[in-house]
Short mmCIF file of C-alpha atoms and ligand atoms in Angstrom, two decimals:
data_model
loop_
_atom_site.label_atom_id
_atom_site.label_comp_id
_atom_site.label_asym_id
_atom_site.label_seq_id
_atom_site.Cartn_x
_atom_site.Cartn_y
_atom_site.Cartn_z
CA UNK A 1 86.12 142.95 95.18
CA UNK A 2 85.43 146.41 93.73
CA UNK A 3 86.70 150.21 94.45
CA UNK A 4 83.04 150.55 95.69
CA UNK A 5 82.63 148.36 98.65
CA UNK A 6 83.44 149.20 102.18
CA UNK A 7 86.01 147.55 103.95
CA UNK A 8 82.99 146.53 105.79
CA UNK A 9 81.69 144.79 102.80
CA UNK A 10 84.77 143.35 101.97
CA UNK A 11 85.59 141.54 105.21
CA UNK A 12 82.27 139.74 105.43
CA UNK A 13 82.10 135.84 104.80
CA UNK A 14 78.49 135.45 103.64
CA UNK A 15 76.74 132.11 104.44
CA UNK A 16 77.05 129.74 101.62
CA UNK A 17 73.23 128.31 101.76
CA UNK A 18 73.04 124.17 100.56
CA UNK A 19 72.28 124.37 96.72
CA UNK A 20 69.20 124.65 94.92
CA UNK A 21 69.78 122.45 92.31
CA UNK A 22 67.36 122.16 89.10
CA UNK A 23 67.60 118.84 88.02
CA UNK A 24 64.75 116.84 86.96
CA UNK A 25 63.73 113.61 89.10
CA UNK A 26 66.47 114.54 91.49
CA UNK A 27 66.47 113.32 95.00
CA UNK A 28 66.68 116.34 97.28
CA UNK A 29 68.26 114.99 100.42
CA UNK A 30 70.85 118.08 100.46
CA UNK A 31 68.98 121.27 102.82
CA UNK A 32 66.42 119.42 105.13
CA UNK A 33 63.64 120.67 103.36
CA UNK A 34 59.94 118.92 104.55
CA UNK A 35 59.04 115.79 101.64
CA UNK A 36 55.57 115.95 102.66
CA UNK A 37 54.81 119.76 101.50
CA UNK A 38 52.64 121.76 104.14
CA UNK A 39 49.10 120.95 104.57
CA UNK A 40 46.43 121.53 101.78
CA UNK A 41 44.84 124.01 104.18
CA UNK A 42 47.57 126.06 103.37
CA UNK A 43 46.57 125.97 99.95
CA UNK A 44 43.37 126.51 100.44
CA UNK A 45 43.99 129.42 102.68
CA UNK A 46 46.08 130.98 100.11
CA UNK A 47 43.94 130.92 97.08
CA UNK A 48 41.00 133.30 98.87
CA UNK A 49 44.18 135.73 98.72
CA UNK A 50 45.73 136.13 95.27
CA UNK A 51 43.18 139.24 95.40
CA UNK A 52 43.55 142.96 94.65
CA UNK A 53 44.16 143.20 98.52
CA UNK A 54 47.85 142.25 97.95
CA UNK A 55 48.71 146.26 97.01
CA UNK A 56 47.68 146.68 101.22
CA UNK A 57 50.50 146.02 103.23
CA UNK A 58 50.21 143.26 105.74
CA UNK A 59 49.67 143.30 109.54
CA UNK A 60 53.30 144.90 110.79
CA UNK A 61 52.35 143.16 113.57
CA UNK A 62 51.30 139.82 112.31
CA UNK A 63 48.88 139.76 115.04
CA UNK A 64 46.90 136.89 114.18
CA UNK A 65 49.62 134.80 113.67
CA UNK A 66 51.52 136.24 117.44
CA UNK A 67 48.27 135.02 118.86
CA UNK A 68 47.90 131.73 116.92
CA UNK A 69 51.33 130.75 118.37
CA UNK A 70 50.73 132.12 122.36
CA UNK A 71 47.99 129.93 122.67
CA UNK A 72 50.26 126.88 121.29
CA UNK A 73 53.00 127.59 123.88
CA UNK A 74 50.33 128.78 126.71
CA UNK A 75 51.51 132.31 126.00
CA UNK A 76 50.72 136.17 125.25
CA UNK A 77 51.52 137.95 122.31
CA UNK A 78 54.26 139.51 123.94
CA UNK A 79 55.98 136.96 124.25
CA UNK A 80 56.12 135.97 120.76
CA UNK A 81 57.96 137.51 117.91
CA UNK A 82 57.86 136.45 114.27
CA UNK A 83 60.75 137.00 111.46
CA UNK A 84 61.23 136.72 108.39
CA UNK A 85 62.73 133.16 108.89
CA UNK A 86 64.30 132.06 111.68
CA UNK A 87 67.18 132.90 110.21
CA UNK A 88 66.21 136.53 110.65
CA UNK A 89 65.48 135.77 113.96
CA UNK A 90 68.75 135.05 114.76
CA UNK A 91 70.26 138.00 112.97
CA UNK A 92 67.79 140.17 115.33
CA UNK A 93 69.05 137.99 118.54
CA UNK A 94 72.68 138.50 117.32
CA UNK A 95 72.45 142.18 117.07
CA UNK A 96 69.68 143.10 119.71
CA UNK A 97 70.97 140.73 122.39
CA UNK A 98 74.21 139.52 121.73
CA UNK A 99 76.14 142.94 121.64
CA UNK A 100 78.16 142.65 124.88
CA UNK A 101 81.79 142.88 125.83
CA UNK A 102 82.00 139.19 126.88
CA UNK A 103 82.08 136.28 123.98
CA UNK A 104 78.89 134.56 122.44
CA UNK A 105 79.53 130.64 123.34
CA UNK A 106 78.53 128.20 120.43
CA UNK A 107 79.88 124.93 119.66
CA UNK A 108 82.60 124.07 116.94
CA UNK A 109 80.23 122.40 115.18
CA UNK A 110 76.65 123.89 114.55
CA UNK A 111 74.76 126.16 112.02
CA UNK A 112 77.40 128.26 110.10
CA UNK A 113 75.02 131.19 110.15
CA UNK A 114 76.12 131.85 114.03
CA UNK A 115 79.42 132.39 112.60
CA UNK A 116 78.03 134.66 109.67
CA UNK A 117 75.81 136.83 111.77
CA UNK A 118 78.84 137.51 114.90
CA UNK A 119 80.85 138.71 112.28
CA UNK A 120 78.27 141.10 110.66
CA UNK A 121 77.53 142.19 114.06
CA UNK A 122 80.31 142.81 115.46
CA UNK A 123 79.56 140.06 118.24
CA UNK A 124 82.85 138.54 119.73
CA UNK A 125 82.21 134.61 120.26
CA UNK A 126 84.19 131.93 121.22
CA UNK A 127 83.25 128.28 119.72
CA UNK A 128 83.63 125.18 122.33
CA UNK A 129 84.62 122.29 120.84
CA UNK A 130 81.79 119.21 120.96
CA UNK A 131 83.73 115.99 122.36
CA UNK A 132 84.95 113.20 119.95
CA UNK A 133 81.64 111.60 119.51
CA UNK A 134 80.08 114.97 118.84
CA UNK A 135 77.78 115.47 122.40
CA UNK A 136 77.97 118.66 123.99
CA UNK A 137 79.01 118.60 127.58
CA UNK A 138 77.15 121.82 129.39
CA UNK A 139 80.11 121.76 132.18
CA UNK A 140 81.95 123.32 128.99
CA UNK A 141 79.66 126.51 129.28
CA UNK A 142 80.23 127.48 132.81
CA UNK A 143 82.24 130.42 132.01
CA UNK A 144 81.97 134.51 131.96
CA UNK A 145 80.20 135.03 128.73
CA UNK A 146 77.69 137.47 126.87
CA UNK A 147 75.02 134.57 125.47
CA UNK A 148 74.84 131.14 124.50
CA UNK A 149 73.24 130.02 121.77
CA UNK A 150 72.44 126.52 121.01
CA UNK A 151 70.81 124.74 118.42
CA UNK A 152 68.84 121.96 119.88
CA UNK A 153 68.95 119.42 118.36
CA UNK A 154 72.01 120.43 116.56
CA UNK A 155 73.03 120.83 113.04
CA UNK A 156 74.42 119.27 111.44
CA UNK A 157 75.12 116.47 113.80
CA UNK A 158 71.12 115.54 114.58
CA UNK A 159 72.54 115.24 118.37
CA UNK A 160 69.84 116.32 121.32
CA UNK A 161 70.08 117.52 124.51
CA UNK A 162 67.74 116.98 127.49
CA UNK A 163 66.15 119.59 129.05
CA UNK A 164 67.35 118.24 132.46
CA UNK A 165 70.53 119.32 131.40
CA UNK A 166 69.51 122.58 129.70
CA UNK A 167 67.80 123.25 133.13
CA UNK A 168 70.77 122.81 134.72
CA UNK A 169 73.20 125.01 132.12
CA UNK A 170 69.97 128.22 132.53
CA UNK A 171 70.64 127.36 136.86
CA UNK A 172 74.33 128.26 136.31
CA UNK A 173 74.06 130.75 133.61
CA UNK A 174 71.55 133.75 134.45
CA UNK A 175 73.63 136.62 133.64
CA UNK A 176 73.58 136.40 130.22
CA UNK A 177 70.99 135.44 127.82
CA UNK A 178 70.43 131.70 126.39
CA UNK A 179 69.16 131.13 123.24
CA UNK A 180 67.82 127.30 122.00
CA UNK A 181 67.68 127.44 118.32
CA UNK A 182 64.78 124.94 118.05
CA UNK A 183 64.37 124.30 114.44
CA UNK A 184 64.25 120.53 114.24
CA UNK A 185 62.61 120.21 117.79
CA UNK A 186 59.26 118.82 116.03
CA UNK A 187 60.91 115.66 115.24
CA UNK A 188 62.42 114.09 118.89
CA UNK A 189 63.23 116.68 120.88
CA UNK A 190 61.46 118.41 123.77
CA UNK A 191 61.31 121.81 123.66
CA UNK A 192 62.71 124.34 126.06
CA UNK A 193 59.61 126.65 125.62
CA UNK A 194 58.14 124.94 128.92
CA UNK A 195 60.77 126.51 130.77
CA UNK A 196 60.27 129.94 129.92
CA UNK A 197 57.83 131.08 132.48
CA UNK A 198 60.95 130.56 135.37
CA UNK A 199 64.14 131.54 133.10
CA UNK A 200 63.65 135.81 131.98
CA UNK A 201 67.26 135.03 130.48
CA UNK A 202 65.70 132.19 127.82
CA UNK A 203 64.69 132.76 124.24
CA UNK A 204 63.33 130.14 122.26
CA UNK A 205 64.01 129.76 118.60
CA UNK A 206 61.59 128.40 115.63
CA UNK A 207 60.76 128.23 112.16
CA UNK A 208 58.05 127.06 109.87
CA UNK A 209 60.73 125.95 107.45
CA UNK A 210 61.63 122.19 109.00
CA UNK A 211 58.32 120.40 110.62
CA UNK A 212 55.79 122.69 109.43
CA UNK A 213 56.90 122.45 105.27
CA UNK A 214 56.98 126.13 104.38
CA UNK A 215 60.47 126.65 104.03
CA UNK A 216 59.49 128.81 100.67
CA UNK A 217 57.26 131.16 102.74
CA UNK A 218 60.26 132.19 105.28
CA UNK A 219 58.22 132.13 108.98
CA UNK A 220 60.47 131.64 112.01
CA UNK A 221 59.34 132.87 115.64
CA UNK A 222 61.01 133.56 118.81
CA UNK A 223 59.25 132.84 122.37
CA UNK A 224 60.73 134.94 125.27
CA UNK A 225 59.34 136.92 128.48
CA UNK A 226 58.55 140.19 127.66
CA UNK A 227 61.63 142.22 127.72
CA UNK A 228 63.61 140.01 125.56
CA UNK A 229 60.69 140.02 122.63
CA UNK A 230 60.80 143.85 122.70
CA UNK A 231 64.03 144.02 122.54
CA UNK A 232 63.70 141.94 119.29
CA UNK A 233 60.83 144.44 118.27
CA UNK A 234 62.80 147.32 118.68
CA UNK A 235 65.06 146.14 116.29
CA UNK A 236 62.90 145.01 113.77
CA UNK A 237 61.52 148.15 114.00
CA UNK A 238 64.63 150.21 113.01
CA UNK A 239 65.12 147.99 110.16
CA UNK A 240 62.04 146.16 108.55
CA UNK A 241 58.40 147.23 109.97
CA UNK A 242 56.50 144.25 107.68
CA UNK A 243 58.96 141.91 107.12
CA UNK A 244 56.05 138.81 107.21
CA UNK A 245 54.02 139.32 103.90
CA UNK A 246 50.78 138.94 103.50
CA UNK A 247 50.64 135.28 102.31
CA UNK A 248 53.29 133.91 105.00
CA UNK A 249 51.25 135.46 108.01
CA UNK A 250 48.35 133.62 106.06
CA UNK A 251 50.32 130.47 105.38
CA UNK A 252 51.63 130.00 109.01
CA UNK A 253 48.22 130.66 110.32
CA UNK A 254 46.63 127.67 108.37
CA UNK A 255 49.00 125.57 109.12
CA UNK A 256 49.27 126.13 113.03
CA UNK A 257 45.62 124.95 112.42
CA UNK A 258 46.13 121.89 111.19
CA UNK A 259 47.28 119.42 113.57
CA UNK A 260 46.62 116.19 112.26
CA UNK A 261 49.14 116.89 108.86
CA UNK A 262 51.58 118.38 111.32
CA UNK A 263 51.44 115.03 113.50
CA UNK A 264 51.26 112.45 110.53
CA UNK A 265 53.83 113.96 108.80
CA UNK A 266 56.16 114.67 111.65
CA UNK A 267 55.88 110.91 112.42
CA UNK A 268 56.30 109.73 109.49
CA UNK A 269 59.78 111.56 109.03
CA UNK A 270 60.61 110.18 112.36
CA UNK A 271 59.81 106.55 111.18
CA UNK A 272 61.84 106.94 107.80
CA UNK A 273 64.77 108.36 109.52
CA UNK A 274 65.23 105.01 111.82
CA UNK A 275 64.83 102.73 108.80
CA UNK A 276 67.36 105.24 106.91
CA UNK A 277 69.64 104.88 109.63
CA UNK A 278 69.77 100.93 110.08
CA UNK A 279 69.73 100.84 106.02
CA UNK A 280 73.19 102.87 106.21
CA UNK A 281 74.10 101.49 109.24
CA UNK A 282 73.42 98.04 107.02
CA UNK A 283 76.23 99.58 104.44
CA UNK A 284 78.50 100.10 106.78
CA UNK A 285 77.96 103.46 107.81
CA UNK A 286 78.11 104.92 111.37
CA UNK A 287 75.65 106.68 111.75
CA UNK A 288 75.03 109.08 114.77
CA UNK A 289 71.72 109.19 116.99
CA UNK A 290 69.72 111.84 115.53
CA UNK A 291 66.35 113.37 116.86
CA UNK A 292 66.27 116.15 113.75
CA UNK A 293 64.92 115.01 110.08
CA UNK A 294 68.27 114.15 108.61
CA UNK A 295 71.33 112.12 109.40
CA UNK A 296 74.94 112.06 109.73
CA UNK A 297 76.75 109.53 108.99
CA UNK A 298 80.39 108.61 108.21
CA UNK A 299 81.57 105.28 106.29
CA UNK A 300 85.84 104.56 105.48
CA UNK A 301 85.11 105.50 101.79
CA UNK A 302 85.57 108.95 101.85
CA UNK A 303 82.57 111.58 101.85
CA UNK A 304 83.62 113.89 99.45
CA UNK A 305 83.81 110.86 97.10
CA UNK A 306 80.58 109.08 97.93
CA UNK A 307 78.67 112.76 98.00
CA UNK A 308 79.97 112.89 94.12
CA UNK A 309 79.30 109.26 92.94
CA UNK A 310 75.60 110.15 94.41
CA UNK A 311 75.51 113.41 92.58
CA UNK A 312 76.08 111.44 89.36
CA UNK A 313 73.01 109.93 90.36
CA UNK A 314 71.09 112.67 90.13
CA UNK A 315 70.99 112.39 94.38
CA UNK A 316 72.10 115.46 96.60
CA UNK A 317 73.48 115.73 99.88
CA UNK A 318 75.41 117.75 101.98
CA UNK A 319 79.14 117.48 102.60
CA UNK A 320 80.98 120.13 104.47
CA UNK A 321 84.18 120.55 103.50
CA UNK A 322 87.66 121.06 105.22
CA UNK A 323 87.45 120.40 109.18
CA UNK A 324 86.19 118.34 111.86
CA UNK A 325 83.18 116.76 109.85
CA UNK A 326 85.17 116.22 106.22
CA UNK A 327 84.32 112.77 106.39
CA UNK A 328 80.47 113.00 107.20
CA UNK A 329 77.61 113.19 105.27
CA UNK A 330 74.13 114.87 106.00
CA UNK A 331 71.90 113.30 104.44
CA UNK A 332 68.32 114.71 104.82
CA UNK A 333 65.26 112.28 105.33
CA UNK A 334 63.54 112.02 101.90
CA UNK A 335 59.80 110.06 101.00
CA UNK A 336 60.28 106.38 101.79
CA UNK A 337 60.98 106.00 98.11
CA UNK A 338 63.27 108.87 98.02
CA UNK A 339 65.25 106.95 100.53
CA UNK A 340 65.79 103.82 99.17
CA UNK A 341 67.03 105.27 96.09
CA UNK A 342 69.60 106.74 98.11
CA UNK A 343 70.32 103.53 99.57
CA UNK A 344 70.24 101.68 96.72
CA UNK A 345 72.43 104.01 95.38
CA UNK A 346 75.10 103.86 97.98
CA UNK A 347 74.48 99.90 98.07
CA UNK A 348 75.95 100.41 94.22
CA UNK A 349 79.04 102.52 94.75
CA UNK A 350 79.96 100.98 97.82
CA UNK A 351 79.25 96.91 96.59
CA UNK A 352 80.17 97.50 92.60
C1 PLP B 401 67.12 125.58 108.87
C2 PLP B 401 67.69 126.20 110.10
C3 PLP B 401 67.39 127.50 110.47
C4 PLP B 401 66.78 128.49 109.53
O1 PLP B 401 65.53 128.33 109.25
P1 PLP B 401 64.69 129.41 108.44
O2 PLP B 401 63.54 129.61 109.33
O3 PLP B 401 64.37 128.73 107.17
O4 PLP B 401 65.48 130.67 108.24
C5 PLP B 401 67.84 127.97 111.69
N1 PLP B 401 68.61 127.21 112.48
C6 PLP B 401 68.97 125.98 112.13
C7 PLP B 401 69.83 125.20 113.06
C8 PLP B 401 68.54 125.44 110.92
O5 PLP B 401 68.95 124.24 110.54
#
């Protein structure tokens, strides 16, 4: 706190990101990062560039990268926007679309950033709690309201809904617009984007950082009919005109091209995660059904003490504190070795 701030300033509640820790030979299992690293095209693609063209600003319209991703979702450039991160994305959606008298809907349980961004917007919301197993019933979202946004599959509970029943929340709800925060989609889910071309009110959210590996580039996109990109653009345009640099545009490009190391690795995530889950299941964990590239699961020790007996270990995951998930763990699908040292681990503290 400080004479200087605003009031404004003083009543946010910034979003406390997982940590970054620096440890050496850590397991990482704490922010869902990708273990595979993106594909050495990406690499490739970014050596030609470490030239004296990086005092040029990039494409403010990261054109070839708009157009890359159109022809993956059988689209047109206008339908596609690109951020800075999802995450920036979402800000965008939050302030360009969400602004209405009526409450954003959200569950109880989801990304904390939805939270974050209402607040810095000014966007009233009202959170519906998920039922006792953690599912989302859609019935719950039949209600007056000024957007929904839903991460699909969820975080941090892995859960996945069916676009039967995402069809049937955008049939009831076409006042107001619906927003699928897709960023784990790649690994189970199917996504909504095959529905756009019949919903005007649907905007689909992703992100380079998750299935793709380039969380340190900061890509995310949004797919959307027409009026609901620009409205995005406008935005963007009264507050960052080049927020993609030069090397992310570049980065995302290569690896959109890529296909096999998106597949192969994608796969292989899925495959660890379902022998992560029966090895924790195996400890005694529950453990629920997850179609994103981490877990949660829950065991009668309690998680703030098995999270801290692993971080003596040099092994990192994610505990949220204080609420409805104080006893879970997210535990992010590592390498196959990465994971059995985790289990291993546990396998220790739990059977000393
Ligand atoms: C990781 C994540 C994001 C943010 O992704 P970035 O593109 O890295 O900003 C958005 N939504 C959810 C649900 C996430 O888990």
């Amino acid at each position: 706190m400080s004479r200087f701030w605003s009031e404004r300033v003083a009543g946010l509640e910034p979003y406390k990101p997982g940590e970054q820790p620096q440890v050496v030979g850590m397991v990482k299992l704490n922010t869902n990062e990708n273990p595979y690293g993106p594909s050495p095209q990406v690499r490739a693609a970014l050596k030609g560039h470490l030239t004296d063209e990086l005092r040029l600003y990039p494409d403010p319209e990261s054109a070839r990268l708009r157009d890359a991703l159109a022809q993956r979702f059988s689209l047109n450039r206008q339908q596609v926007f690109v951020g800075n991160g999802s995450d920036e994305v979402l800000a965008h959606v939050f302030h360009g679309l969400f602004q209405h008298k009526l409450p954003v809907l959200f569950p109880d349980i989801t990304y904390s950033f939805y939270t974050t961004y209402a607040r810095l917007y000014d966007v009233s919301y009202r959170m519906i709690p998920l039922d006792d197993a953690f599912a989302l019933n859609i019935e719950d979202y039949r209600q007056p309201n000024g957007g929904i946004l839903i991460a699909n599959p969820n975080a941090p509970t892995g859960r996945f809904l069916d676009l039967a029943a995402l069809t049937t929340l955008l049939q009831f709800n076409t006042d107001s617009v619906v927003v699928v925060d897709e960023a784990y989609i790649d690994f189970g889910g199917q996504s909504a984007a095959t529905l756009l071309a019949d919903y005007p009110n649907l905007l689909v959210v992703q992100t380079f950082s998750k299935s793709w590996s380039l969380a340190g580039m900061r890509v995310g996109f949004a797919l959307g009919q027409e009026p609901l990109i620009e409205a995005l653009n406008r935005i963007k345009n009264s507050f960052n005109s080049y927020p993609l640099d030069r090397l992310a545009q570049l980065a995302a490009e290569a690896a959109l091209q890529d296909e096999a190391w998106f597949s192969t690795t994608t796969q292989a995530i899925i495959a660890s995660r379902e022998q992560l889950a029966q090895g924790l299941d195996a400890l005694g964990f529950s453990v629920l059904p997850s179609a994103a590239n981490f877990v949660m699961a829950s065991h009668r020790r309690p998680a703030s003490e098995l999270s801290a007996a692993l971080r003596e270990r040099h092994i990192f995951v994610r505990h949220f504190a204080g609420g409805r998930i104080d006893n879970w763990l997210r535990i992010t699908v590592g390498l196959p070795e990465e994971n059995h040292r985790l289990l291993q681990a546990l396998r220790e503290i739990l059977v000393p």
